[in-house]
Amino acid sequence: MRLTLLAFGLLTLATAAPAQDLDAARRLAQQAIIVDTHIDAPGALRKRWADLGEEQPDREFDYAKARRGGLDVAFMSIYTSAAQDADGSAWQVAHQMLDSVEALAQRHPDRFALLTSPKDVERLRQGGRVLLAMGMENGAPLGDDIANVQRFYDRGVRYITLAHSAANRLADSSYAAEKPWNGLSPFGKQVVAEMNRLGMMVDVSHLADASAWEAIRLSKAPVIASHSAFRHFTPGFERNISDALALAIAKTGGVVQIPFGTAFISPEAAADMQARYRARQAFNQHNANLRAQGLPVLDEAAFERDWAPQHPPRTSTLAQVLDQIDYGVKLLGIDHVGIGSDFDGVDGELADGLRSVADYPNLVAGLQARGYSEADIRKLLGGNLLRVWAAVEAAADPARASSGQ
């Protein structure tokens, strides 16, 4: 059946699906606790500020959309790039992003609240608040100081994606051709142990396989993949998780959170993304060589001008997201799959029908149509992640010190 979008982003079937089916999906989305482990609103705010307490037509996350979609817990991505790691600004950028999330909650205490423990979800979401939790995407802001894990914990960070698009001081990236650590660095091993001690979730999304394996092996608490689709659908794309790694995560008691971005769920788009990262790394290395020789470097904008026309945007569908969930449930069991959309983080290249946080009811309707029970849908929407978070918290050192909690 062909899918079209209504103005509010809610899906309707071209062959006129019964209105009561969509109404039932909306009701369940409002009643269930929805936890999305990866929303890049802080990065979008750094590019152009907007008051997310009000509806913003150019944002995929804001309060009005979140309430329409039934979102309860939004993990704000505290993302820093490999370039910011290289120039030493990652620590500063991370704190600025944390400030922006705190400011949002302070500006609209009736609409948002900061969330640092799964124990507080029911209490804080009363009155229709959207709860803002924090996940750090890329461990670069930690620098070389293990004490920074505690400092960011005290600021509310509850998971760390150990690396992103390039190897850092902790781990290797899935995107990079070079893998200097072939696992975790000595510092990365210390960071995993410190995260376990504090009760922070260890996130292996974006990691090279060897790094992910070592993080899973070393962690004494359940591990998550905060926004990783299954490599089964995108052979050769290391950014997506292999079956063996996913099974190892499930064995820890952890969860694999499925993203909605086209680049992760479309084989063609995944191939484009992998090729782009490799080409960009080669371009940067060429410029570094030129610079070392005292020669003029190539214009940075030239790379994008040459790349974009040869690689037009791809499309993806809600059905492809549902296929990912089906595959994960069959592979891992219903208790080990969830959602980590990547809203505001993929330049709008998202599955049709899942364009913003208003659209979770479309996902619910699709799950209902595929025969999932209400209890299982509640697990997928957020119950599984909250269980894992609680287990990580319970495994923490009860004597851990805190300067901010």
PDB file of C-alpha atoms in Angstrom, residues 36 38-48 50 52 54 56-63 65-66 71 74-77 79 97 104 137 227 260-261 264 340-350 354-358 360:
ATOM      1  CA  ASP A  36      13.884   7.936  22.191  1.00  0.00           C
ATOM      2  CA  HIS A  38      18.959   9.813  20.212  1.00  0.00           C
ATOM      3  CA  ILE A  39      17.660  13.280  19.314  1.00  0.00           C
ATOM      4  CA  ASP A  40      20.139  15.878  18.054  1.00  0.00           C
ATOM      5  CA  ALA A  41      18.219  18.982  19.151  1.00  0.00           C
ATOM      6  CA  PRO A  42      21.256  20.518  20.974  1.00  0.00           C
ATOM      7  CA  GLY A  43      23.309  20.418  17.773  1.00  0.00           C
ATOM      8  CA  ALA A  44      20.494  22.055  15.835  1.00  0.00           C
ATOM      9  CA  LEU A  45      20.324  24.764  18.512  1.00  0.00           C
ATOM     10  CA  ARG A  46      24.025  25.523  18.057  1.00  0.00           C
ATOM     11  CA  LYS A  47      23.465  25.989  14.326  1.00  0.00           C
ATOM     12  CA  ARG A  48      20.428  28.238  14.816  1.00  0.00           C
ATOM     13  CA  ALA A  50      14.975  28.382  18.457  1.00  0.00           C
ATOM     14  CA  LEU A  52      11.803  24.440  21.487  1.00  0.00           C
ATOM     15  CA  GLU A  54       7.083  26.394  21.089  1.00  0.00           C
ATOM     16  CA  GLN A  56       9.204  25.242  15.310  1.00  0.00           C
ATOM     17  CA  PRO A  57       8.467  24.319  11.680  1.00  0.00           C
ATOM     18  CA  ASP A  58      12.116  23.674  10.823  1.00  0.00           C
ATOM     19  CA  ARG A  59      12.821  21.358  13.787  1.00  0.00           C
ATOM     20  CA  GLU A  60      12.066  17.678  14.211  1.00  0.00           C
ATOM     21  CA  PHE A  61      11.891  18.009  17.991  1.00  0.00           C
ATOM     22  CA  ASP A  62       9.932  20.600  19.940  1.00  0.00           C
ATOM     23  CA  TYR A  63       7.391  20.434  22.748  1.00  0.00           C
ATOM     24  CA  LYS A  65       5.384  17.840  18.255  1.00  0.00           C
ATOM     25  CA  ALA A  66       6.555  15.725  21.192  1.00  0.00           C
ATOM     26  CA  LEU A  71       7.129  11.270  23.485  1.00  0.00           C
ATOM     27  CA  ALA A  74      14.003  12.436  24.865  1.00  0.00           C
ATOM     28  CA  PHE A  75      17.722  11.734  25.167  1.00  0.00           C
ATOM     29  CA  MET A  76      19.370  14.923  23.991  1.00  0.00           C
ATOM     30  CA  SER A  77      22.513  14.130  22.021  1.00  0.00           C
ATOM     31  CA  TYR A  79      27.430  15.528  20.027  1.00  0.00           C
ATOM     32  CA  MET A  97      25.077  21.988  24.708  1.00  0.00           C
ATOM     33  CA  LEU A 104      15.228  24.893  27.956  1.00  0.00           C
ATOM     34  CA  GLU A 137      27.788  11.184  21.398  1.00  0.00           C
ATOM     35  CA  HIS A 227      21.030   4.291  17.473  1.00  0.00           C
ATOM     36  CA  PHE A 260      14.906   6.148  11.479  1.00  0.00           C
ATOM     37  CA  GLY A 261      17.579   7.745   9.274  1.00  0.00           C
ATOM     38  CA  PHE A 264      21.077   3.470   8.206  1.00  0.00           C
ATOM     39  CA  GLY A 340      16.781   5.831  18.792  1.00  0.00           C
ATOM     40  CA  SER A 341      15.503   7.969  15.938  1.00  0.00           C
ATOM     41  CA  ASP A 342      18.361  10.414  15.164  1.00  0.00           C
ATOM     42  CA  PHE A 343      15.818  13.225  14.702  1.00  0.00           C
ATOM     43  CA  ASP A 344      17.488  16.575  13.956  1.00  0.00           C
ATOM     44  CA  GLY A 345      20.718  14.711  13.214  1.00  0.00           C
ATOM     45  CA  VAL A 346      20.458  13.484   9.621  1.00  0.00           C
ATOM     46  CA  ASP A 347      19.493  16.633   7.713  1.00  0.00           C
ATOM     47  CA  GLY A 348      15.913  15.502   7.258  1.00  0.00           C
ATOM     48  CA  GLU A 349      16.863  12.270   5.471  1.00  0.00           C
ATOM     49  CA  LEU A 350      14.377  10.119   7.360  1.00  0.00           C
ATOM     50  CA  LEU A 354       8.749   9.215  10.573  1.00  0.00           C
ATOM     51  CA  ARG A 355       9.714  12.822   9.949  1.00  0.00           C
ATOM     52  CA  SER A 356       9.501  14.236  13.465  1.00  0.00           C
ATOM     53  CA  VAL A 357       8.669  13.359  17.054  1.00  0.00           C
ATOM     54  CA  ALA A 358       5.003  13.887  16.172  1.00  0.00           C
ATOM     55  CA  TYR A 360       5.551   7.903  16.711  1.00  0.00           C
TER      56      TYR A 360
END
